[in-house]
Coordinates of C-alpha atoms in Angstrom, one line a residue:
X6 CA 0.0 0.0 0.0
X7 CA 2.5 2.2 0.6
X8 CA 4.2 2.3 -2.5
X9 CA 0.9 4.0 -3.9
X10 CA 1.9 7.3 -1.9
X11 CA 3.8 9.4 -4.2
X12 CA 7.1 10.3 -2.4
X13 CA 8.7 13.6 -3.1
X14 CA 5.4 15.0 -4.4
X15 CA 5.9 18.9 -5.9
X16 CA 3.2 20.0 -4.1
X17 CA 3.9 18.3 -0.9
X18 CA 4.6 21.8 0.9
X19 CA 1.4 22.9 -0.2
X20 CA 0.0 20.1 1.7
X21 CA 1.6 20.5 4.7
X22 CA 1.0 23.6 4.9
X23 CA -2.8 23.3 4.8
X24 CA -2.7 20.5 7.3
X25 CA -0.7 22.9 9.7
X26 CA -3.6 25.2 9.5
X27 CA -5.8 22.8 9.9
X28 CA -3.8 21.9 13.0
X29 CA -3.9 25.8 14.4
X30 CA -7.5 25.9 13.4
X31 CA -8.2 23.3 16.1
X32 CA -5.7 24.8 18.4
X33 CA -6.7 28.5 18.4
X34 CA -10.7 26.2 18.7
X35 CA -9.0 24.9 21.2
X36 CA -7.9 27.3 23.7
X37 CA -10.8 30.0 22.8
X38 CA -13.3 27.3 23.6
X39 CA -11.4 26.2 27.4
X40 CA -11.2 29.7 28.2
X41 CA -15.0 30.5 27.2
X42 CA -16.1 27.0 28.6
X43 CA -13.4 27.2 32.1
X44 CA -16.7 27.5 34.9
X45 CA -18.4 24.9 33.1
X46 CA -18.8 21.1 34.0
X47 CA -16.2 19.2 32.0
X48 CA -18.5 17.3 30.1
X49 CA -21.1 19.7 30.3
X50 CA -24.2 19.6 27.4
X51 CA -26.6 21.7 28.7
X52 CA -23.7 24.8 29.4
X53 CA -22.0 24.2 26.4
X54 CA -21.1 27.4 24.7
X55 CA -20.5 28.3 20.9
X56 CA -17.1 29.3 20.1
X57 CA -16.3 30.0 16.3
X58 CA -19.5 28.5 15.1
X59 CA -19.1 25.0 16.9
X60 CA -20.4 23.7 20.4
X61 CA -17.8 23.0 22.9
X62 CA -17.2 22.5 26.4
X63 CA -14.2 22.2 28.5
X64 CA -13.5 18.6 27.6
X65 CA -13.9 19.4 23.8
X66 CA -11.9 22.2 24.3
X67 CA -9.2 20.3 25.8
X68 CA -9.2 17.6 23.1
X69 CA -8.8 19.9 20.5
X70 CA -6.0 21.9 22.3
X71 CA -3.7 18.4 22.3
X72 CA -5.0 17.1 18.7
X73 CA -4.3 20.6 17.4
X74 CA -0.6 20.5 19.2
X75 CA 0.1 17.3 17.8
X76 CA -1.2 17.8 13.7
X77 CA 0.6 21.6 14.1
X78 CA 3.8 20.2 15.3
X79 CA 3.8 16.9 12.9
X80 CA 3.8 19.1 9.9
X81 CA 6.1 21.8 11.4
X82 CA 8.9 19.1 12.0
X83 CA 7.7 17.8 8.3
X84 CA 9.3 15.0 6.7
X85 CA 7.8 11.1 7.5
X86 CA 6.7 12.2 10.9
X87 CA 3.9 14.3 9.0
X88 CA 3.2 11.9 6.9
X89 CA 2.2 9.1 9.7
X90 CA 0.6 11.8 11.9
X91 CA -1.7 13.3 9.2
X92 CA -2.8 9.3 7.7
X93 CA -3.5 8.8 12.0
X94 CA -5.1 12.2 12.5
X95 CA -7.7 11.7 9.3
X96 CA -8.7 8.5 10.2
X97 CA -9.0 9.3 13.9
X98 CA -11.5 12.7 12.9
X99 CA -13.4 10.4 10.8
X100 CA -14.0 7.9 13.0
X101 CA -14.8 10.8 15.6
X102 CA -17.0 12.3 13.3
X103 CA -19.0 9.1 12.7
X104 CA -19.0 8.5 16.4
X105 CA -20.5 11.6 16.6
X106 CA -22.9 11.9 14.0
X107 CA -24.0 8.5 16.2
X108 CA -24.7 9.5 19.5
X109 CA -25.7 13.1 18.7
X110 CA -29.1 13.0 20.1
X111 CA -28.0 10.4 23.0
X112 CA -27.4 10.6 26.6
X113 CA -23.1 9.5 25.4
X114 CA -23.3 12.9 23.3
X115 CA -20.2 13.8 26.2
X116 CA -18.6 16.7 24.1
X117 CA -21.8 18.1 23.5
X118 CA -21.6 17.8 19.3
X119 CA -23.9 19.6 17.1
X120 CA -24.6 18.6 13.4
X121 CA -22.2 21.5 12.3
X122 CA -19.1 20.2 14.6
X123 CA -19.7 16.5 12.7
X124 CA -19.4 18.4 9.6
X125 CA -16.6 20.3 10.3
X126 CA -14.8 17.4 11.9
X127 CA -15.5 15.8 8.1
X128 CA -13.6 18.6 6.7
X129 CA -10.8 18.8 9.2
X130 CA -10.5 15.2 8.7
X131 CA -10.4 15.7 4.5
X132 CA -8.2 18.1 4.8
X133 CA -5.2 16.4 6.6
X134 CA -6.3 12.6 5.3
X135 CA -5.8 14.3 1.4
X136 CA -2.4 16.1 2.9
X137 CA -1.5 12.6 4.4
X138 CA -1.2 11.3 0.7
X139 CA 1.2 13.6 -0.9
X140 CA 3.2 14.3 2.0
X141 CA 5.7 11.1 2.2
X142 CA 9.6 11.9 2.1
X143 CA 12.4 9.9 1.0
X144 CA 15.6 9.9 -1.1
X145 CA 15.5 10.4 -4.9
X146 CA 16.3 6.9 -6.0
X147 CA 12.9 6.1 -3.8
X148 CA 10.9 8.9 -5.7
X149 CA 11.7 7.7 -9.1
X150 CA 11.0 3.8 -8.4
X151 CA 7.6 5.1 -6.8
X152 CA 7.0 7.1 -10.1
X153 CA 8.2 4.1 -12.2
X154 CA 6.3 1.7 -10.9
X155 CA 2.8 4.1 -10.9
X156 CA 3.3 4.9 -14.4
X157 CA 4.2 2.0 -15.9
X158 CA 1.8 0.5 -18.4
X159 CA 2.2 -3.4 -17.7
X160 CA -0.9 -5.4 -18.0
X161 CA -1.7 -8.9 -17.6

């Protein structure tokens, strides 16, 4: 499977640098959200208060402090790290998101999601799963096997 990620890609700057936004978005979510939700419950859903056009409460808040920490800093150290981190971090929002899209309208609805955070979390999670395939590193002899073996025309 691997060899299916392009290595080297030319835009793979680009990439990263859209999944590091996407990384502050959730961080700047983050820390706006704990300091509008801090006299709230943790896992508050009646208190929970809207903070850049999602729902959050402290425990929300929190999650998407460290989750935003962890995509921002992946792609500001770059190379495979990135890579590995963004494939993880796109998977993990979409599973969130379908988790959450779920138990919405249940008592486990614990970090108090609203239709628009499910969608959101979709886009979050589209953004860094697309950045995730065009952000693998390695040496130029790597690069131009990967590209050989993609465009070659063999069939059977």
């Amino acid at each position: 499977m691997a060899s299916h990620f392009p290595v080297n890609h030319h835009l793979r700057p680009l990439y990263r640098l859209l999944a590091a936004v996407t990384g502050l978005y959730m961080l700047v979510y983050g820390v706006v959200g704990f300091i509008e939700t801090s006299g709230s419950d943790f896992f508050t859903r009646d208190e929970a208060e809207w903070v850049l056009g999602l729902r959050t409460n402290p425990a929300f808040a929190l999650l998407s402090i460290v989750a935003g920490v962890i995509v921002l800093g992946a792609n500001i150290i770059g190379r495979n790290v990135a890579h590995a981190i963004n494939t993880l971090a796109g998977v993990v929002l979409t599973v969130v998101g379908m988790a959450s899209l779920a138990l919405m309208q249940t008592e486990a609805n614990v970090f108090a999601f609203s239709m628009v955070n499910v969608i959101v979390t979709f886009i979050l999670a589209g953004i860094i799963g697309t950045a995730s395939l065009y952000d693998r590193v390695g040496p130029t002899a790597a690069a131009t096997a990967t590209d050989e073996h993609r465009h070659s025309a063999t069939l059977a």
